[in-house]
Amino acid sequence: MAYDETTYRRQSDEGADEPTTYRANGIGTSDYRNRRRDLDPDDNGDQRTDVTTEPLRRGYDDYGRDRLGIHVGWEIVLLLAAAAIGFLLWRLDPAALKRPALDSLLVMGTVIGLLTLAAGLSMRAGVPNLAVGAIALAAALHFAENGDQGLVQGSWPALAVAAVGGLAVGVLIIGLHLPGWATSLAAMLGVIVWIQLRVQPVAVQDTYDPLKVAFYLFGGFALLAVIGGALGTVQPVRRILGRMRPHGDPARRRGAVAALPVIGALVVSSAFAAAAGILMASQSQAPIVPDTGLEWTGIAFGTALLAGTSAYGRRGGIFGTLLAVAGMTMFLDYINRRDLDISLFAIGACAIGGGLIVTRLIETYGKPLPADGVGDDWNAAPATANPNWNPDLPESWTPAVPNQARPDRWDDGPWAGTR
C-alpha cells in the first residue's frame, strides 16, 4: 500500500497523530463514550460498525425538541374539513345537528373517539394495538348479554378482562422485546376466536340509555383528547412515552424504563376499546352481530393517523384527535343519511392511506432542529478536526523520502497495465 495516499495526507493535515488532537476528535476516548451516553441513555458502549455517525443520528432523532408548527398547520386543515362536513350535513338535514338526533351523533362520536384514543395512545407508545376493534366488539357482545344486570355489573367484567389482556400483551412485549403490532395481532386473533363462539346475533338486554348523558360523554372524551395531546407536547413526556419508537437496531432492548409506558399504554388502550364497545351496544337498537371487528380497527387507526399521530410513534398534535373524530363522525352520519352504500372497510382504508401521508409530512417537517452542531448531513466531516489548530503551527508530519516506485506495491509489476 502506498503511504502517500490521500487518506494519509488528510490525516496528517488534520494532525490526527498528535495525542492532543486525537483527544479533541473524541474518537475512542472516554469523552466520546460519555457523549454517546448523553445522546442515548440506553447506550452501554457496545462496538458498532459506524461509531462516528450512528450515535449522533439516533440522538438527534430521538432526543431533540420536536417542531410543533406542522401539527398546528394540519389541525387548521382538520378544522376547516370538519366545518365543511358539518355544513354539508346541515344542508342535507338541519335536524341532524339538533336534539334528539344530535344526542345520537354525540354518543357515536364518543364511541369513535374512544377507539381513536385507544389506537393513538398505543401508536404514540410505539406499540400499536391492532386488537382495539375486536376488543370493542367482544365487549359489545358481553354487555348485550349481561346489560340487564345494570351498567356497572354488566360492564366491569369486560373492562377488567380487556385491561388484563393489555397487561399480558405489554409484559410479553417488554419481556421478549417483541414488535407491538405482531403481538397485538396475535391477541386480536385470539379475541376473534372468542367472538366466533357465538353463532347468532345477540339482542341487547340493557336498560341503560346513554342518550340522556350524550353531552357529558362527548365532553369527557374531548377533555381526555385535549389534555392527552397537551401532555404529549411536553418533551420529557414524549421522550418517555415514545421510548419504543424504532431507531437503530429495532430488536435492541430499550431497557426497564420502557416497561411502564408500554404496559400502561396497552392497558389504557384496551380499556378504552372495551368502553367504546359497551357504549356501542347500549346505543344499538339492533342485535349485535358476531364478526371480526376489523372495520373498527381500520376506522380507529385511520382517524388517529389523520389526527396527526405519527405511525412511527411519539409525535402527535393537541386538538387533532378531537377534530378528526368530529369530522369522521359527521361524515359517517352524512353517508348514512344519503343512503350511500360505502363499506366501513373502504372508509378505514382511505383514512389510513391519507393518514400515512400525514405521517410523512409530520416526520419531514416535525423533526428536531439541529442542535449541538449536528446538522441534517450525518456523514459530513467537521470543518476542523482540531479546534486548537492555527496556520502558524508547523506541519505535524512530513514524508521522510519522496515518492518512489516500490516493487511490492500492488499497482507495480507486469500486471499493472491490465487494470
Short mmCIF file of C-alpha atoms in Angstrom, two decimals:
data_model
loop_
_atom_site.label_atom_id
_atom_site.label_comp_id
_atom_site.label_asym_id
_atom_site.label_seq_id
_atom_site.Cartn_x
_atom_site.Cartn_y
_atom_site.Cartn_z
CA MET A 1 0.00 0.00 0.00
CA ALA A 2 1.31 3.45 -0.84
CA TYR A 3 1.95 5.76 2.09
CA ASP A 4 1.31 8.89 0.07
CA GLU A 5 -2.38 8.16 -0.48
CA THR A 6 -4.86 10.96 0.07
CA THR A 7 -6.24 9.26 3.17
CA TYR A 8 -2.91 9.52 4.96
CA ARG A 9 -2.29 13.04 3.74
CA ARG A 10 -5.66 14.10 5.10
CA GLN A 11 -4.92 12.59 8.48
CA SER A 12 -1.52 14.28 8.54
CA ASP A 13 -3.04 17.62 7.65
CA GLU A 14 -5.54 17.25 10.47
CA GLY A 15 -2.81 16.28 12.91
CA ALA A 16 -4.53 13.05 13.79
CA ASP A 17 -1.28 11.51 15.01
CA GLU A 18 -0.97 14.13 17.74
CA PRO A 19 -2.27 12.83 21.10
CA THR A 20 -3.96 16.14 21.90
CA THR A 21 -5.66 16.21 18.53
CA TYR A 22 -6.74 12.61 18.93
CA ARG A 23 -8.43 13.51 22.18
CA ALA A 24 -10.02 16.58 20.60
CA ASN A 25 -11.53 14.50 17.87
CA GLY A 26 -13.20 12.43 20.61
CA ILE A 27 -12.90 9.08 18.85
CA GLY A 28 -12.02 6.15 21.08
CA THR A 29 -11.82 8.22 24.27
CA SER A 30 -13.87 8.41 27.44
CA ASP A 31 -15.19 11.83 26.35
CA TYR A 32 -16.61 10.26 23.23
CA ARG A 33 -18.22 7.46 25.20
CA ASN A 34 -19.77 10.00 27.55
CA ARG A 35 -21.06 11.91 24.54
CA ARG A 36 -22.69 8.73 23.26
CA ARG A 37 -24.41 8.16 26.58
CA ASP A 38 -25.67 11.75 26.66
CA LEU A 39 -27.30 11.26 23.28
CA ASP A 40 -28.58 7.76 24.00
CA PRO A 41 -29.07 6.85 27.68
CA ASP A 42 -29.51 3.18 26.68
CA ASP A 43 -26.03 3.05 25.15
CA ASN A 44 -23.85 0.55 27.00
CA GLY A 45 -20.73 1.18 24.98
CA ASP A 46 -21.14 -1.72 22.55
CA GLN A 47 -18.98 -1.51 19.46
CA ARG A 48 -20.71 -0.69 16.21
CA THR A 49 -19.55 -0.56 12.64
CA ASP A 50 -20.21 3.15 12.25
CA VAL A 51 -19.49 4.62 15.66
CA THR A 52 -18.91 8.14 14.40
CA THR A 53 -22.34 8.78 12.91
CA GLU A 54 -24.83 6.33 14.42
CA PRO A 55 -24.97 7.81 17.95
CA LEU A 56 -25.38 11.31 16.60
CA ARG A 57 -28.11 10.25 14.24
CA ARG A 58 -30.02 8.48 16.96
CA GLY A 59 -29.57 11.24 19.49
CA TYR A 60 -30.72 13.88 17.02
CA ASP A 61 -33.83 11.98 16.05
CA ASP A 62 -34.88 10.70 19.48
CA TYR A 63 -33.97 13.35 21.99
CA GLY A 64 -34.23 16.69 20.22
CA ARG A 65 -37.05 19.17 20.59
CA ASP A 66 -39.75 18.41 18.01
CA ARG A 67 -41.22 21.22 15.96
CA LEU A 68 -44.97 21.58 16.53
CA GLY A 69 -45.66 24.03 13.70
CA ILE A 70 -46.62 21.24 11.32
CA HIS A 71 -49.22 20.00 13.84
CA VAL A 72 -50.72 23.46 14.19
CA GLY A 73 -50.96 23.83 10.42
CA TRP A 74 -52.51 20.41 9.95
CA GLU A 75 -55.03 20.98 12.74
CA ILE A 76 -56.18 24.13 10.95
CA VAL A 77 -56.80 21.95 7.88
CA LEU A 78 -58.73 19.47 10.05
CA LEU A 79 -60.84 22.29 11.48
CA LEU A 80 -61.77 23.51 8.01
CA ALA A 81 -62.53 19.95 6.85
CA ALA A 82 -64.76 19.24 9.88
CA ALA A 83 -66.58 22.54 9.33
CA ALA A 84 -67.15 21.69 5.67
CA ILE A 85 -68.56 18.24 6.52
CA GLY A 86 -70.78 19.77 9.19
CA PHE A 87 -72.07 22.30 6.68
CA LEU A 88 -72.88 19.55 4.17
CA LEU A 89 -74.69 17.59 6.89
CA TRP A 90 -76.68 20.68 7.88
CA ARG A 91 -77.57 21.37 4.24
CA LEU A 92 -78.79 17.81 3.82
CA ASP A 93 -80.84 17.72 7.04
CA PRO A 94 -80.79 20.63 9.53
CA ALA A 95 -82.39 18.37 12.15
CA ALA A 96 -79.24 16.20 12.19
CA LEU A 97 -77.48 18.83 14.34
CA LYS A 98 -80.41 19.34 16.68
CA ARG A 99 -81.71 17.23 19.53
CA PRO A 100 -82.66 14.40 19.68
CA ALA A 101 -80.60 13.45 16.59
CA LEU A 102 -77.64 15.37 17.99
CA ASP A 103 -77.61 13.17 21.10
CA SER A 104 -77.22 10.06 18.99
CA LEU A 105 -74.49 11.77 16.97
CA LEU A 106 -72.59 12.69 20.13
CA VAL A 107 -72.73 9.15 21.52
CA MET A 108 -71.46 7.77 18.23
CA GLY A 109 -68.73 10.39 18.30
CA THR A 110 -67.75 9.21 21.78
CA VAL A 111 -67.53 5.61 20.53
CA ILE A 112 -65.28 6.59 17.62
CA GLY A 113 -63.36 8.92 19.90
CA LEU A 114 -62.57 6.22 22.46
CA LEU A 115 -61.43 3.88 19.70
CA THR A 116 -59.26 6.64 18.25
CA LEU A 117 -57.76 7.39 21.66
CA ALA A 118 -57.02 3.68 22.07
CA ALA A 119 -55.26 3.49 18.71
CA GLY A 120 -53.48 6.83 19.06
CA LEU A 121 -52.14 6.16 22.55
CA SER A 122 -50.72 2.79 21.56
CA MET A 123 -49.14 4.29 18.44
CA ARG A 124 -47.53 7.09 20.44
CA ALA A 125 -46.02 4.47 22.72
CA GLY A 126 -44.61 2.66 19.69
CA VAL A 127 -46.75 -0.47 20.25
CA PRO A 128 -49.83 -0.16 18.01
CA ASN A 129 -52.71 -2.15 19.46
CA LEU A 130 -54.33 -3.81 16.44
CA ALA A 131 -56.86 -5.57 18.65
CA VAL A 132 -58.91 -2.47 19.51
CA GLY A 133 -61.72 -3.28 17.06
CA ALA A 134 -62.02 -6.90 18.16
CA ILE A 135 -61.94 -5.87 21.83
CA ALA A 136 -64.74 -3.35 21.24
CA LEU A 137 -66.93 -5.94 19.52
CA ALA A 138 -66.28 -8.55 22.21
CA ALA A 139 -67.21 -6.02 24.91
CA ALA A 140 -70.35 -5.11 22.99
CA LEU A 141 -71.39 -8.77 22.85
CA HIS A 142 -70.72 -9.25 26.55
CA PHE A 143 -72.69 -6.16 27.52
CA ALA A 144 -75.56 -7.12 25.22
CA GLU A 145 -75.84 -10.44 27.06
CA ASN A 146 -75.44 -9.05 30.59
CA GLY A 147 -76.71 -5.50 30.35
CA ASP A 148 -79.90 -6.34 32.19
CA GLN A 149 -77.82 -6.61 35.38
CA GLY A 150 -77.10 -2.88 35.27
CA LEU A 151 -74.39 -0.69 33.81
CA VAL A 152 -71.71 -1.49 36.40
CA GLN A 153 -72.41 -5.21 36.76
CA GLY A 154 -72.73 -5.66 33.02
CA SER A 155 -69.63 -3.72 32.01
CA TRP A 156 -66.91 -4.23 34.63
CA PRO A 157 -66.04 -7.84 33.58
CA ALA A 158 -65.41 -6.70 30.01
CA LEU A 159 -63.29 -3.76 31.18
CA ALA A 160 -61.32 -5.97 33.58
CA VAL A 161 -60.63 -8.68 31.00
CA ALA A 162 -59.56 -6.07 28.45
CA ALA A 163 -57.18 -4.42 30.93
CA VAL A 164 -55.68 -7.77 31.98
CA GLY A 165 -55.26 -8.71 28.32
CA GLY A 166 -53.47 -5.42 27.64
CA LEU A 167 -51.24 -6.06 30.65
CA ALA A 168 -50.36 -9.54 29.39
CA VAL A 169 -49.54 -8.25 25.91
CA GLY A 170 -47.42 -5.46 27.39
CA VAL A 171 -45.45 -7.83 29.61
CA LEU A 172 -44.84 -10.12 26.64
CA ILE A 173 -43.61 -7.21 24.51
CA ILE A 174 -41.26 -5.93 27.21
CA GLY A 175 -40.10 -9.33 28.43
CA LEU A 176 -39.15 -10.66 24.99
CA HIS A 177 -38.83 -7.26 23.27
CA LEU A 178 -41.28 -8.14 20.50
CA PRO A 179 -42.88 -5.82 17.95
CA GLY A 180 -46.11 -4.38 19.30
CA TRP A 181 -48.05 -4.79 16.07
CA ALA A 182 -47.21 -8.51 15.80
CA THR A 183 -48.03 -9.25 19.44
CA SER A 184 -51.32 -7.34 19.34
CA LEU A 185 -52.18 -9.09 16.07
CA ALA A 186 -51.92 -12.43 17.84
CA ALA A 187 -54.09 -11.06 20.64
CA MET A 188 -56.64 -9.84 18.10
CA LEU A 189 -56.91 -13.30 16.55
CA GLY A 190 -57.48 -14.78 19.99
CA VAL A 191 -60.31 -12.31 20.69
CA ILE A 192 -61.88 -13.11 17.31
CA VAL A 193 -61.89 -16.81 18.22
CA TRP A 194 -63.88 -15.95 21.37
CA ILE A 195 -66.29 -13.86 19.31
CA GLN A 196 -66.88 -16.63 16.80
CA LEU A 197 -68.06 -18.96 19.53
CA ARG A 198 -71.35 -17.07 19.21
CA VAL A 199 -73.09 -18.10 16.04
CA GLN A 200 -76.21 -15.99 16.43
CA PRO A 201 -76.72 -12.22 16.83
CA VAL A 202 -77.17 -11.17 20.46
CA ALA A 203 -80.09 -8.94 21.36
CA VAL A 204 -79.24 -6.08 23.70
CA GLN A 205 -80.65 -6.72 27.18
CA ASP A 206 -79.61 -3.49 28.89
CA THR A 207 -81.79 -0.73 30.27
CA TYR A 208 -79.05 1.95 30.23
CA ASP A 209 -79.73 4.88 27.86
CA PRO A 210 -76.55 6.85 27.02
CA LEU A 211 -78.53 9.42 25.03
CA LYS A 212 -79.55 11.12 28.29
CA VAL A 213 -75.93 11.96 29.06
CA ALA A 214 -74.66 12.36 25.50
CA PHE A 215 -73.16 15.81 26.10
CA TYR A 216 -71.30 14.62 29.19
CA LEU A 217 -69.95 11.57 27.39
CA PHE A 218 -68.64 13.52 24.42
CA GLY A 219 -67.34 16.24 26.72
CA GLY A 220 -65.40 13.67 28.70
CA PHE A 221 -63.84 12.31 25.53
CA ALA A 222 -62.96 15.82 24.34
CA LEU A 223 -61.32 16.61 27.67
CA LEU A 224 -59.25 13.41 27.55
CA ALA A 225 -58.19 14.08 23.97
CA VAL A 226 -57.09 17.67 24.57
CA ILE A 227 -55.36 17.03 27.91
CA GLY A 228 -53.58 14.00 26.46
CA GLY A 229 -52.46 15.98 23.42
CA ALA A 230 -51.22 18.84 25.60
CA LEU A 231 -49.25 16.46 27.81
CA GLY A 232 -47.77 14.92 24.71
CA THR A 233 -46.16 18.25 23.79
CA VAL A 234 -44.02 18.18 26.95
CA GLN A 235 -40.62 16.93 25.85
CA PRO A 236 -39.90 14.58 28.80
CA VAL A 237 -43.35 13.01 28.43
CA ARG A 238 -42.87 12.50 24.70
CA ARG A 239 -39.43 11.04 25.30
CA ILE A 240 -40.59 8.54 27.92
CA LEU A 241 -43.81 7.57 26.15
CA GLY A 242 -42.11 7.13 22.77
CA ARG A 243 -39.17 5.11 24.03
CA MET A 244 -40.19 2.15 21.85
CA ARG A 245 -40.08 4.31 18.72
CA PRO A 246 -37.85 2.37 16.30
CA HIS A 247 -34.30 3.68 15.86
CA GLY A 248 -31.01 1.98 15.26
CA ASP A 249 -31.43 -1.75 15.68
CA PRO A 250 -35.20 -2.30 16.23
CA ALA A 251 -34.53 -5.59 18.02
CA ARG A 252 -32.31 -3.92 20.62
CA ARG A 253 -33.88 -3.76 24.07
CA ARG A 254 -34.94 -0.33 25.28
CA GLY A 255 -34.30 -1.01 28.97
CA ALA A 256 -36.53 -1.28 32.00
CA VAL A 257 -37.59 2.36 31.73
CA ALA A 258 -39.71 1.47 28.68
CA ALA A 259 -41.78 -1.07 30.64
CA LEU A 260 -44.11 1.34 32.41
CA PRO A 261 -45.18 3.47 29.41
CA VAL A 262 -45.63 0.44 27.15
CA ILE A 263 -47.66 -1.59 29.65
CA GLY A 264 -49.64 1.44 30.75
CA ALA A 265 -50.43 2.45 27.17
CA LEU A 266 -51.67 -1.03 26.26
CA VAL A 267 -53.78 -1.39 29.42
CA VAL A 268 -55.45 2.00 28.92
CA SER A 269 -55.81 1.39 25.18
CA SER A 270 -57.60 -1.92 25.73
CA ALA A 271 -59.85 -0.39 28.40
CA PHE A 272 -60.80 2.47 26.07
CA ALA A 273 -61.68 -0.04 23.35
CA ALA A 274 -63.87 -2.05 25.74
CA ALA A 275 -65.64 1.13 26.90
CA ALA A 276 -66.31 2.03 23.26
CA GLY A 277 -67.89 -1.40 22.70
CA ILE A 278 -70.11 -1.02 25.76
CA LEU A 279 -71.40 2.33 24.51
CA MET A 280 -71.86 0.86 21.04
CA ALA A 281 -74.07 -1.91 22.42
CA SER A 282 -76.05 0.32 24.76
CA GLN A 283 -76.93 2.67 21.91
CA SER A 284 -77.75 -0.03 19.38
CA GLN A 285 -81.37 -0.79 18.65
CA ALA A 286 -80.49 -3.91 16.67
CA PRO A 287 -78.87 -7.15 17.85
CA ILE A 288 -75.06 -7.25 17.96
CA VAL A 289 -73.77 -9.47 15.17
CA PRO A 290 -70.65 -11.57 15.86
CA ASP A 291 -67.92 -10.50 13.45
CA THR A 292 -64.20 -9.72 13.43
CA GLY A 293 -64.25 -6.03 14.34
CA LEU A 294 -61.53 -5.32 11.77
CA GLU A 295 -63.53 -2.49 10.23
CA TRP A 296 -63.49 -0.63 13.55
CA THR A 297 -59.76 -1.19 13.84
CA GLY A 298 -59.41 0.46 10.44
CA ILE A 299 -61.63 3.38 11.45
CA ALA A 300 -59.73 3.83 14.73
CA PHE A 301 -56.24 3.81 13.24
CA GLY A 302 -57.29 5.81 10.18
CA THR A 303 -58.79 8.54 12.36
CA ALA A 304 -55.76 8.54 14.68
CA LEU A 305 -53.38 8.91 11.73
CA LEU A 306 -55.49 11.68 10.22
CA ALA A 307 -55.41 13.39 13.61
CA GLY A 308 -51.64 13.80 13.26
CA THR A 309 -50.36 10.87 15.29
CA SER A 310 -47.19 9.53 13.72
CA ALA A 311 -47.18 5.91 12.63
CA TYR A 312 -43.59 5.72 13.91
CA GLY A 313 -44.60 6.70 17.43
CA ARG A 314 -44.09 9.57 19.88
CA ARG A 315 -45.26 12.51 17.75
CA GLY A 316 -48.78 13.92 17.73
CA GLY A 317 -50.78 17.11 17.97
CA ILE A 318 -53.07 18.69 20.57
CA PHE A 319 -56.52 19.20 19.04
CA GLY A 320 -56.05 16.81 16.11
CA THR A 321 -57.84 13.85 17.71
CA LEU A 322 -60.91 15.90 18.64
CA LEU A 323 -61.17 17.49 15.19
CA ALA A 324 -60.57 14.24 13.29
CA VAL A 325 -63.16 12.38 15.37
CA ALA A 326 -65.72 15.14 14.83
CA GLY A 327 -65.13 15.06 11.08
CA MET A 328 -65.26 11.25 10.88
CA THR A 329 -68.46 11.06 12.96
CA MET A 330 -70.29 13.64 10.85
CA PHE A 331 -69.06 12.00 7.66
CA LEU A 332 -70.43 8.58 8.69
CA ASP A 333 -73.75 10.19 9.60
CA TYR A 334 -73.79 12.07 6.31
CA ILE A 335 -73.31 8.99 4.12
CA ASN A 336 -75.90 7.14 6.21
CA ARG A 337 -78.48 9.87 5.63
CA ARG A 338 -77.62 9.96 1.94
CA ASP A 339 -78.08 6.15 1.76
CA LEU A 340 -74.61 5.78 0.27
CA ASP A 341 -73.53 2.16 0.33
CA ILE A 342 -69.90 2.64 1.38
CA SER A 343 -68.23 -0.10 3.37
CA LEU A 344 -66.55 0.76 6.65
CA PHE A 345 -63.57 -1.20 5.36
CA ALA A 346 -63.29 1.18 2.41
CA ILE A 347 -63.57 4.23 4.68
CA GLY A 348 -60.96 2.82 7.03
CA ALA A 349 -58.60 2.00 4.16
CA CYS A 350 -58.89 5.51 2.71
CA ALA A 351 -58.41 7.08 6.14
CA ILE A 352 -55.29 5.01 6.80
CA GLY A 353 -53.91 5.84 3.36
CA GLY A 354 -54.43 9.55 3.90
CA GLY A 355 -53.11 9.30 7.44
CA LEU A 356 -49.87 7.72 6.24
CA ILE A 357 -49.30 10.74 4.00
CA VAL A 358 -49.89 12.95 7.04
CA THR A 359 -47.30 10.88 8.93
CA ARG A 360 -44.77 11.54 6.19
CA LEU A 361 -45.42 15.28 6.44
CA ILE A 362 -45.09 15.21 10.23
CA GLU A 363 -41.85 13.24 10.14
CA THR A 364 -40.42 15.52 7.47
CA TYR A 365 -41.31 18.89 8.96
CA GLY A 366 -41.63 17.96 12.64
CA LYS A 367 -38.17 16.52 13.26
CA PRO A 368 -36.00 18.30 15.82
CA LEU A 369 -34.00 21.35 14.84
CA PRO A 370 -30.22 20.81 14.55
CA ALA A 371 -28.58 21.08 17.95
CA ASP A 372 -25.06 20.82 19.36
CA GLY A 373 -23.55 21.32 15.94
CA VAL A 374 -25.38 18.35 14.41
CA GLY A 375 -26.95 19.11 11.07
CA ASP A 376 -29.00 17.24 8.53
CA ASP A 377 -25.91 15.83 6.83
CA TRP A 378 -24.98 12.98 9.13
CA ASN A 379 -21.91 11.99 7.18
CA ALA A 380 -20.45 15.47 6.88
CA ALA A 381 -16.94 15.77 8.28
CA PRO A 382 -16.25 18.52 10.83
CA ALA A 383 -14.87 21.76 9.50
CA THR A 384 -11.69 21.33 11.55
CA ALA A 385 -10.79 18.18 13.37
CA ASN A 386 -8.53 20.02 15.82
CA PRO A 387 -10.14 23.09 17.40
CA ASN A 388 -6.68 24.24 18.59
CA TRP A 389 -5.15 24.33 15.11
CA ASN A 390 -3.88 27.61 13.66
CA PRO A 391 -1.96 28.35 10.47
CA ASP A 392 1.20 29.32 12.36
CA LEU A 393 1.77 25.81 13.68
CA PRO A 394 4.25 23.66 11.73
CA GLU A 395 3.14 20.59 9.86
CA SER A 396 2.96 17.62 12.21
CA TRP A 397 4.22 15.06 9.68
CA THR A 398 6.31 15.17 6.52
CA PRO A 399 7.28 12.21 4.36
CA ALA A 400 10.86 11.25 5.07
CA VAL A 401 11.61 10.37 1.44
CA PRO A 402 9.96 11.40 -1.82
CA ASN A 403 7.54 9.10 -3.51
CA GLN A 404 9.34 6.20 -5.14
CA ALA A 405 8.20 3.20 -7.06
CA ARG A 406 8.24 0.13 -4.85
CA PRO A 407 8.41 -3.39 -6.20
CA ASP A 408 5.95 -4.62 -3.55
CA ARG A 409 3.16 -2.19 -4.47
CA TRP A 410 0.02 -3.75 -5.80
CA ASP A 411 -0.08 -1.44 -8.81
CA ASP A 412 3.54 -2.22 -9.91
CA GLY A 413 4.72 -5.14 -11.89
CA PRO A 414 3.86 -6.78 -15.19
CA TRP A 415 0.10 -6.84 -14.39
CA ALA A 416 -0.15 -3.06 -13.83
CA GLY A 417 -1.07 -2.41 -17.45
CA THR A 418 -4.08 -4.72 -17.25
CA ARG A 419 -6.03 -2.50 -14.88
#
